[in-house]
């Protein structure tokens, strides 16, 4: 509160209240104003008002015959007020005399006079008290100097009348000041009430919204409506993407004195008024909550339009917006967690529909594309046989089934380091090249290693053509999904290994007999023919007796390896029992089976160490025959083998039921 604002406010408000309460009717609305007055408490604070009133009085109220008089004004203590204009003759030479006479006037409460001789002329000095209009207390004194002749001609009475007119001028300015003060208080109250109302509406609308974009739109539009001439932008971290034209991504680097950087880093309002020649002010308002700062508002507005009240108001709006944004973000995050749990459950259910590795990768590929709305997905899996990462699933077809070295590209880096990667702008990243990114013109990427049983077995890569597309939430979600996929892959590999062990003979590595039985039954439901070869090592007991069982096992492995490398990829070789092996040839007749059996017989005779021979029996089934059971097919092949043994061993014999014409060796 200024010195002027302190004048008489308490008493004036009491008078205003009394007038308002007097029967509810005010006959003269201005009466209360005319009764406002100074009190002794105000006297030390009214020097400026006395001086301004004195200047106005001197300009407007001094008659022509009194213009030659010297005037001055003193305060309630009789001290000269230095800040005023001191008369027509420049600074008055009567300061000291008036100050001495003021004591008498203050004591007697009357006009005091004194005679002075100046250059042989008598001059009359007067000190005229100026009273308050209520209690009649002296709050100022006017000093006047005139010639004795002017004094005798009624100058004293004129001076007294002028002193009373000065009192009127003073109270006129006092009332104007008081009314201005009341109007200012009223305007300030209205402005504050309007701001509070607006802030309440903003708070209500923002907290009514549980959508992040709606909260940001509301606060931007509210501030823009309050300050239409200001330039406003909102810089948000990359965790939040918005289509609003005034929302922009937060720069990765700030200049040292940038108000946006200071506001974001310090979490407090930052101002930059520029130099004296700068006409605008820059404002940085952090958008933050209890968990951190999410962005920063940047405003540029004219200096005169920005006050301390605006600073407090904008701070409250930003704080409210930060809280509302955080609440909406938490709500969004809770929904996202529910969505992630649902997607994780759906992905897990689909992955568990099959224990075949190819199906699992295809399911994962389809789900990831849909889940992340990515343009491209590529799943790399280590293929030990081919010595590299195989693009086992990829919707960029030129890369599908391609082999990638474990040290090449981003996929190779993810595999070799075991670390996930996120790229917001591939063209500006300057990292290792990526065939997928280059070929598809993608700019955004998230990639994560595929861990299976604690071991990195591949990599999952998702890309999008748009820069800054994937958020850190997406990056984190992909890593979580990769864990589910890795678990499913591990289960499939374990199942395949168990199935392999269950269906394989541990010594020879060939299929077990029960697996061969099941496969023949399955084939008989779909194929039109097939042949079975039963292979037996001749005089194997003699080999064991001669060389020992360990050597016999080695011979059995050698023969088994010859059998495996002598048949097609789709043919099935199994250990029949003991030293007997069996080979099923789908879709092959007996003539082709004879050539296969002869190939095996000749290779065994030439490649085993110590040298052994084998005998083979062949049986065939065809869709034209009566239904042939697996047992009868084995029986017929076994009978043919028995005949080969009886005929001298080291030969191939066809089942008797087969037409001799089918045997090219007959």
JSON list of N, CA and C in Angstrom, two decimals, residues 535-590:
[
{"chain": "A", "resi": 535, "resn": "UNK", "atom": "N", "xyz": [16.42, -104.39, -42.96]},
{"chain": "A", "resi": 535, "resn": "UNK", "atom": "CA", "xyz": [17.85, -104.61, -43.17]},
{"chain": "A", "resi": 535, "resn": "UNK", "atom": "C", "xyz": [18.40, -105.32, -41.93]},
{"chain": "A", "resi": 536, "resn": "UNK", "atom": "N", "xyz": [19.17, -106.39, -42.15]},
{"chain": "A", "resi": 536, "resn": "UNK", "atom": "CA", "xyz": [19.75, -107.13, -41.03]},
{"chain": "A", "resi": 536, "resn": "UNK", "atom": "C", "xyz": [21.23, -107.35, -41.30]},
{"chain": "A", "resi": 537, "resn": "UNK", "atom": "N", "xyz": [22.05, -107.09, -40.25]},
{"chain": "A", "resi": 537, "resn": "UNK", "atom": "CA", "xyz": [23.49, -107.29, -40.39]},
{"chain": "A", "resi": 537, "resn": "UNK", "atom": "C", "xyz": [23.77, -108.78, -40.30]},
{"chain": "A", "resi": 538, "resn": "UNK", "atom": "N", "xyz": [24.44, -109.31, -41.29]},
{"chain": "A", "resi": 538, "resn": "UNK", "atom": "CA", "xyz": [24.71, -110.75, -41.36]},
{"chain": "A", "resi": 538, "resn": "UNK", "atom": "C", "xyz": [25.72, -111.14, -40.26]},
{"chain": "A", "resi": 539, "resn": "UNK", "atom": "N", "xyz": [25.36, -112.26, -39.60]},
{"chain": "A", "resi": 539, "resn": "UNK", "atom": "CA", "xyz": [26.23, -112.88, -38.60]},
{"chain": "A", "resi": 539, "resn": "UNK", "atom": "C", "xyz": [26.75, -111.84, -37.58]},
{"chain": "A", "resi": 540, "resn": "UNK", "atom": "N", "xyz": [25.83, -111.03, -37.10]},
{"chain": "A", "resi": 540, "resn": "UNK", "atom": "CA", "xyz": [26.21, -109.96, -36.17]},
{"chain": "A", "resi": 540, "resn": "UNK", "atom": "C", "xyz": [26.66, -110.55, -34.83]},
{"chain": "A", "resi": 541, "resn": "UNK", "atom": "N", "xyz": [26.12, -111.69, -34.46]},
{"chain": "A", "resi": 541, "resn": "UNK", "atom": "CA", "xyz": [26.53, -112.34, -33.20]},
{"chain": "A", "resi": 541, "resn": "UNK", "atom": "C", "xyz": [28.01, -112.72, -33.28]},
{"chain": "A", "resi": 542, "resn": "UNK", "atom": "N", "xyz": [28.43, -113.18, -34.45]},
{"chain": "A", "resi": 542, "resn": "UNK", "atom": "CA", "xyz": [29.83, -113.54, -34.62]},
{"chain": "A", "resi": 542, "resn": "UNK", "atom": "C", "xyz": [30.73, -112.31, -34.49]},
{"chain": "A", "resi": 543, "resn": "UNK", "atom": "N", "xyz": [30.24, -111.17, -35.02]},
{"chain": "A", "resi": 543, "resn": "UNK", "atom": "CA", "xyz": [31.01, -109.92, -34.90]},
{"chain": "A", "resi": 543, "resn": "UNK", "atom": "C", "xyz": [31.18, -109.56, -33.42]},
{"chain": "A", "resi": 544, "resn": "UNK", "atom": "N", "xyz": [30.10, -109.67, -32.65]},
{"chain": "A", "resi": 544, "resn": "UNK", "atom": "CA", "xyz": [30.18, -109.35, -31.22]},
{"chain": "A", "resi": 544, "resn": "UNK", "atom": "C", "xyz": [31.12, -110.32, -30.50]},
{"chain": "A", "resi": 545, "resn": "UNK", "atom": "N", "xyz": [31.00, -111.60, -30.86]},
{"chain": "A", "resi": 545, "resn": "UNK", "atom": "CA", "xyz": [31.85, -112.58, -30.19]},
{"chain": "A", "resi": 545, "resn": "UNK", "atom": "C", "xyz": [33.31, -112.39, -30.55]},
{"chain": "A", "resi": 546, "resn": "UNK", "atom": "N", "xyz": [33.56, -111.95, -31.79]},
{"chain": "A", "resi": 546, "resn": "UNK", "atom": "CA", "xyz": [34.94, -111.81, -32.27]},
{"chain": "A", "resi": 546, "resn": "UNK", "atom": "C", "xyz": [35.57, -110.51, -31.78]},
{"chain": "A", "resi": 547, "resn": "UNK", "atom": "N", "xyz": [34.85, -109.45, -31.93]},
{"chain": "A", "resi": 547, "resn": "UNK", "atom": "CA", "xyz": [35.42, -108.11, -31.65]},
{"chain": "A", "resi": 547, "resn": "UNK", "atom": "C", "xyz": [34.93, -107.48, -30.34]},
{"chain": "A", "resi": 548, "resn": "UNK", "atom": "N", "xyz": [33.90, -108.07, -29.75]},
{"chain": "A", "resi": 548, "resn": "UNK", "atom": "CA", "xyz": [33.33, -107.51, -28.52]},
{"chain": "A", "resi": 548, "resn": "UNK", "atom": "C", "xyz": [32.11, -106.64, -28.82]},
{"chain": "A", "resi": 549, "resn": "UNK", "atom": "N", "xyz": [31.30, -106.45, -27.80]},
{"chain": "A", "resi": 549, "resn": "UNK", "atom": "CA", "xyz": [30.04, -105.70, -28.00]},
{"chain": "A", "resi": 549, "resn": "UNK", "atom": "C", "xyz": [30.29, -104.22, -28.31]},
{"chain": "A", "resi": 550, "resn": "UNK", "atom": "N", "xyz": [31.40, -103.66, -27.78]},
{"chain": "A", "resi": 550, "resn": "UNK", "atom": "CA", "xyz": [31.68, -102.26, -28.07]},
{"chain": "A", "resi": 550, "resn": "UNK", "atom": "C", "xyz": [31.96, -102.05, -29.55]},
{"chain": "A", "resi": 551, "resn": "UNK", "atom": "N", "xyz": [32.71, -102.99, -30.11]},
{"chain": "A", "resi": 551, "resn": "UNK", "atom": "CA", "xyz": [32.97, -102.91, -31.55]},
{"chain": "A", "resi": 551, "resn": "UNK", "atom": "C", "xyz": [31.70, -103.19, -32.34]},
{"chain": "A", "resi": 552, "resn": "UNK", "atom": "N", "xyz": [30.87, -104.10, -31.78]},
{"chain": "A", "resi": 552, "resn": "UNK", "atom": "CA", "xyz": [29.61, -104.39, -32.44]},
{"chain": "A", "resi": 552, "resn": "UNK", "atom": "C", "xyz": [28.70, -103.16, -32.49]},
{"chain": "A", "resi": 553, "resn": "UNK", "atom": "N", "xyz": [28.68, -102.40, -31.40]},
{"chain": "A", "resi": 553, "resn": "UNK", "atom": "CA", "xyz": [27.87, -101.17, -31.40]},
{"chain": "A", "resi": 553, "resn": "UNK", "atom": "C", "xyz": [28.39, -100.18, -32.44]},
{"chain": "A", "resi": 554, "resn": "UNK", "atom": "N", "xyz": [29.72, -100.14, -32.60]},
{"chain": "A", "resi": 554, "resn": "UNK", "atom": "CA", "xyz": [30.29, -99.22, -33.59]},
{"chain": "A", "resi": 554, "resn": "UNK", "atom": "C", "xyz": [29.89, -99.63, -35.00]},
{"chain": "A", "resi": 555, "resn": "UNK", "atom": "N", "xyz": [29.89, -100.94, -35.27]},
{"chain": "A", "resi": 555, "resn": "UNK", "atom": "CA", "xyz": [29.47, -101.44, -36.58]},
{"chain": "A", "resi": 555, "resn": "UNK", "atom": "C", "xyz": [28.01, -101.07, -36.82]},
{"chain": "A", "resi": 556, "resn": "UNK", "atom": "N", "xyz": [27.18, -101.22, -35.78]},
{"chain": "A", "resi": 556, "resn": "UNK", "atom": "CA", "xyz": [25.76, -100.91, -35.90]},
{"chain": "A", "resi": 556, "resn": "UNK", "atom": "C", "xyz": [25.56, -99.43, -36.23]},
{"chain": "A", "resi": 557, "resn": "UNK", "atom": "N", "xyz": [26.37, -98.56, -35.62]},
{"chain": "A", "resi": 557, "resn": "UNK", "atom": "CA", "xyz": [26.28, -97.12, -35.91]},
{"chain": "A", "resi": 557, "resn": "UNK", "atom": "C", "xyz": [26.71, -96.84, -37.35]},
{"chain": "A", "resi": 558, "resn": "UNK", "atom": "N", "xyz": [27.78, -97.54, -37.81]},
{"chain": "A", "resi": 558, "resn": "UNK", "atom": "CA", "xyz": [28.24, -97.32, -39.18]},
{"chain": "A", "resi": 558, "resn": "UNK", "atom": "C", "xyz": [27.16, -97.70, -40.19]},
{"chain": "A", "resi": 559, "resn": "UNK", "atom": "N", "xyz": [26.53, -98.82, -39.96]},
{"chain": "A", "resi": 559, "resn": "UNK", "atom": "CA", "xyz": [25.47, -99.26, -40.88]},
{"chain": "A", "resi": 559, "resn": "UNK", "atom": "C", "xyz": [24.30, -98.29, -40.83]},
{"chain": "A", "resi": 560, "resn": "UNK", "atom": "N", "xyz": [23.95, -97.85, -39.64]},
{"chain": "A", "resi": 560, "resn": "UNK", "atom": "CA", "xyz": [22.83, -96.91, -39.49]},
{"chain": "A", "resi": 560, "resn": "UNK", "atom": "C", "xyz": [23.12, -95.61, -40.25]},
{"chain": "A", "resi": 561, "resn": "UNK", "atom": "N", "xyz": [24.37, -95.12, -40.16]},
{"chain": "A", "resi": 561, "resn": "UNK", "atom": "CA", "xyz": [24.72, -93.88, -40.86]},
{"chain": "A", "resi": 561, "resn": "UNK", "atom": "C", "xyz": [24.64, -94.08, -42.37]},
{"chain": "A", "resi": 562, "resn": "UNK", "atom": "N", "xyz": [25.07, -95.28, -42.84]},
{"chain": "A", "resi": 562, "resn": "UNK", "atom": "CA", "xyz": [24.97, -95.57, -44.28]},
{"chain": "A", "resi": 562, "resn": "UNK", "atom": "C", "xyz": [23.52, -95.57, -44.72]},
{"chain": "A", "resi": 563, "resn": "UNK", "atom": "N", "xyz": [22.64, -96.17, -43.90]},
{"chain": "A", "resi": 563, "resn": "UNK", "atom": "CA", "xyz": [21.21, -96.21, -44.23]},
{"chain": "A", "resi": 563, "resn": "UNK", "atom": "C", "xyz": [20.65, -94.78, -44.30]},
{"chain": "A", "resi": 564, "resn": "UNK", "atom": "N", "xyz": [20.97, -93.92, -43.32]},
{"chain": "A", "resi": 564, "resn": "UNK", "atom": "CA", "xyz": [20.44, -92.54, -43.28]},
{"chain": "A", "resi": 564, "resn": "UNK", "atom": "C", "xyz": [20.89, -91.74, -44.50]},
{"chain": "A", "resi": 565, "resn": "UNK", "atom": "N", "xyz": [22.13, -91.95, -44.94]},
{"chain": "A", "resi": 565, "resn": "UNK", "atom": "CA", "xyz": [22.65, -91.15, -46.06]},
{"chain": "A", "resi": 565, "resn": "UNK", "atom": "C", "xyz": [22.33, -91.78, -47.41]},
{"chain": "A", "resi": 566, "resn": "UNK", "atom": "N", "xyz": [21.63, -92.90, -47.42]},
{"chain": "A", "resi": 566, "resn": "UNK", "atom": "CA", "xyz": [21.31, -93.57, -48.68]},
{"chain": "A", "resi": 566, "resn": "UNK", "atom": "C", "xyz": [19.85, -93.39, -49.08]},
{"chain": "A", "resi": 567, "resn": "UNK", "atom": "N", "xyz": [19.06, -92.66, -48.25]},
{"chain": "A", "resi": 567, "resn": "UNK", "atom": "CA", "xyz": [17.63, -92.51, -48.52]},
{"chain": "A", "resi": 567, "resn": "UNK", "atom": "C", "xyz": [17.29, -91.03, -48.68]},
{"chain": "A", "resi": 568, "resn": "UNK", "atom": "N", "xyz": [16.06, -90.77, -49.12]},
{"chain": "A", "resi": 568, "resn": "UNK", "atom": "CA", "xyz": [15.60, -89.40, -49.32]},
{"chain": "A", "resi": 568, "resn": "UNK", "atom": "C", "xyz": [15.31, -88.73, -47.97]},
{"chain": "A", "resi": 569, "resn": "UNK", "atom": "N", "xyz": [15.10, -87.40, -48.04]},
{"chain": "A", "resi": 569, "resn": "UNK", "atom": "CA", "xyz": [14.83, -86.65, -46.81]},
{"chain": "A", "resi": 569, "resn": "UNK", "atom": "C", "xyz": [13.50, -87.07, -46.19]},
{"chain": "A", "resi": 570, "resn": "UNK", "atom": "N", "xyz": [12.51, -87.40, -46.99]},
{"chain": "A", "resi": 570, "resn": "UNK", "atom": "CA", "xyz": [11.20, -87.78, -46.45]},
{"chain": "A", "resi": 570, "resn": "UNK", "atom": "C", "xyz": [11.08, -89.24, -46.07]},
{"chain": "A", "resi": 571, "resn": "UNK", "atom": "N", "xyz": [12.08, -90.05, -46.39]},
{"chain": "A", "resi": 571, "resn": "UNK", "atom": "CA", "xyz": [12.04, -91.47, -46.01]},
{"chain": "A", "resi": 571, "resn": "UNK", "atom": "C", "xyz": [12.32, -91.61, -44.52]},
{"chain": "A", "resi": 572, "resn": "UNK", "atom": "N", "xyz": [11.88, -92.72, -43.94]},
{"chain": "A", "resi": 572, "resn": "UNK", "atom": "CA", "xyz": [11.97, -92.91, -42.49]},
{"chain": "A", "resi": 572, "resn": "UNK", "atom": "C", "xyz": [12.79, -94.17, -42.21]},
{"chain": "A", "resi": 573, "resn": "UNK", "atom": "N", "xyz": [13.92, -93.97, -41.51]},
{"chain": "A", "resi": 573, "resn": "UNK", "atom": "CA", "xyz": [14.78, -95.09, -41.12]},
{"chain": "A", "resi": 573, "resn": "UNK", "atom": "C", "xyz": [14.64, -95.31, -39.62]},
{"chain": "A", "resi": 574, "resn": "UNK", "atom": "N", "xyz": [14.50, -96.57, -39.20]},
{"chain": "A", "resi": 574, "resn": "UNK", "atom": "CA", "xyz": [14.29, -96.88, -37.79]},
{"chain": "A", "resi": 574, "resn": "UNK", "atom": "C", "xyz": [15.08, -98.13, -37.41]},
{"chain": "A", "resi": 575, "resn": "UNK", "atom": "N", "xyz": [15.32, -98.23, -36.11]},
{"chain": "A", "resi": 575, "resn": "UNK", "atom": "CA", "xyz": [15.95, -99.46, -35.61]},
{"chain": "A", "resi": 575, "resn": "UNK", "atom": "C", "xyz": [14.82, -100.43, -35.27]},
{"chain": "A", "resi": 576, "resn": "UNK", "atom": "N", "xyz": [14.80, -101.54, -35.98]},
{"chain": "A", "resi": 576, "resn": "UNK", "atom": "CA", "xyz": [13.73, -102.52, -35.84]},
{"chain": "A", "resi": 576, "resn": "UNK", "atom": "C", "xyz": [13.89, -103.30, -34.54]},
{"chain": "A", "resi": 577, "resn": "UNK", "atom": "N", "xyz": [15.13, -103.57, -34.19]},
{"chain": "A", "resi": 577, "resn": "UNK", "atom": "CA", "xyz": [15.41, -104.32, -32.97]},
{"chain": "A", "resi": 577, "resn": "UNK", "atom": "C", "xyz": [16.72, -105.06, -33.12]},
{"chain": "A", "resi": 578, "resn": "UNK", "atom": "N", "xyz": [17.59, -105.00, -32.07]},
{"chain": "A", "resi": 578, "resn": "UNK", "atom": "CA", "xyz": [18.87, -105.71, -32.17]},
{"chain": "A", "resi": 578, "resn": "UNK", "atom": "C", "xyz": [19.70, -105.12, -33.29]},
{"chain": "A", "resi": 579, "resn": "UNK", "atom": "N", "xyz": [20.11, -106.04, -34.24]},
{"chain": "A", "resi": 579, "resn": "UNK", "atom": "CA", "xyz": [20.89, -105.59, -35.38]},
{"chain": "A", "resi": 579, "resn": "UNK", "atom": "C", "xyz": [20.04, -105.37, -36.63]},
{"chain": "A", "resi": 580, "resn": "UNK", "atom": "N", "xyz": [18.72, -105.39, -36.46]},
{"chain": "A", "resi": 580, "resn": "UNK", "atom": "CA", "xyz": [17.82, -105.20, -37.59]},
{"chain": "A", "resi": 580, "resn": "UNK", "atom": "C", "xyz": [17.37, -103.74, -37.70]},
{"chain": "A", "resi": 581, "resn": "UNK", "atom": "N", "xyz": [17.40, -103.23, -38.93]},
{"chain": "A", "resi": 581, "resn": "UNK", "atom": "CA", "xyz": [16.95, -101.87, -39.22]},
{"chain": "A", "resi": 581, "resn": "UNK", "atom": "C", "xyz": [15.82, -101.94, -40.22]},
{"chain": "A", "resi": 582, "resn": "UNK", "atom": "N", "xyz": [15.03, -100.87, -40.29]},
{"chain": "A", "resi": 582, "resn": "UNK", "atom": "CA", "xyz": [13.90, -100.83, -41.22]},
{"chain": "A", "resi": 582, "resn": "UNK", "atom": "C", "xyz": [13.84, -99.45, -41.86]},
{"chain": "A", "resi": 583, "resn": "UNK", "atom": "N", "xyz": [13.48, -99.43, -43.14]},
{"chain": "A", "resi": 583, "resn": "UNK", "atom": "CA", "xyz": [13.35, -98.18, -43.89]},
{"chain": "A", "resi": 583, "resn": "UNK", "atom": "C", "xyz": [12.00, -98.18, -44.61]},
{"chain": "A", "resi": 584, "resn": "UNK", "atom": "N", "xyz": [11.21, -97.12, -44.35]},
{"chain": "A", "resi": 584, "resn": "UNK", "atom": "CA", "xyz": [9.94, -96.99, -45.06]},
{"chain": "A", "resi": 584, "resn": "UNK", "atom": "C", "xyz": [10.10, -95.90, -46.12]},
{"chain": "A", "resi": 585, "resn": "UNK", "atom": "N", "xyz": [9.67, -96.26, -47.35]},
{"chain": "A", "resi": 585, "resn": "UNK", "atom": "CA", "xyz": [9.80, -95.36, -48.51]},
{"chain": "A", "resi": 585, "resn": "UNK", "atom": "C", "xyz": [8.41, -94.94, -48.97]},
{"chain": "A", "resi": 586, "resn": "UNK", "atom": "N", "xyz": [7.92, -93.78, -48.54]},
{"chain": "A", "resi": 586, "resn": "UNK", "atom": "CA", "xyz": [6.58, -93.34, -48.96]},
{"chain": "A", "resi": 586, "resn": "UNK", "atom": "C", "xyz": [6.53, -93.08, -50.46]},
{"chain": "A", "resi": 587, "resn": "UNK", "atom": "N", "xyz": [5.41, -93.48, -51.08]},
{"chain": "A", "resi": 587, "resn": "UNK", "atom": "CA", "xyz": [5.13, -93.21, -52.49]},
{"chain": "A", "resi": 587, "resn": "UNK", "atom": "C", "xyz": [6.12, -93.89, -53.44]},
{"chain": "A", "resi": 588, "resn": "UNK", "atom": "N", "xyz": [6.85, -94.90, -52.96]},
{"chain": "A", "resi": 588, "resn": "UNK", "atom": "CA", "xyz": [7.75, -95.64, -53.85]},
{"chain": "A", "resi": 588, "resn": "UNK", "atom": "C", "xyz": [7.28, -97.10, -53.94]},
{"chain": "A", "resi": 589, "resn": "UNK", "atom": "N", "xyz": [7.34, -97.64, -55.17]},
{"chain": "A", "resi": 589, "resn": "UNK", "atom": "CA", "xyz": [6.99, -99.03, -55.37]},
{"chain": "A", "resi": 589, "resn": "UNK", "atom": "C", "xyz": [8.18, -99.94, -55.13]},
{"chain": "A", "resi": 590, "resn": "UNK", "atom": "N", "xyz": [7.99, -101.21, -55.35]},
{"chain": "A", "resi": 590, "resn": "UNK", "atom": "CA", "xyz": [9.01, -102.20, -55.01]},
{"chain": "A", "resi": 590, "resn": "UNK", "atom": "C", "xyz": [10.24, -102.07, -55.91]}
]
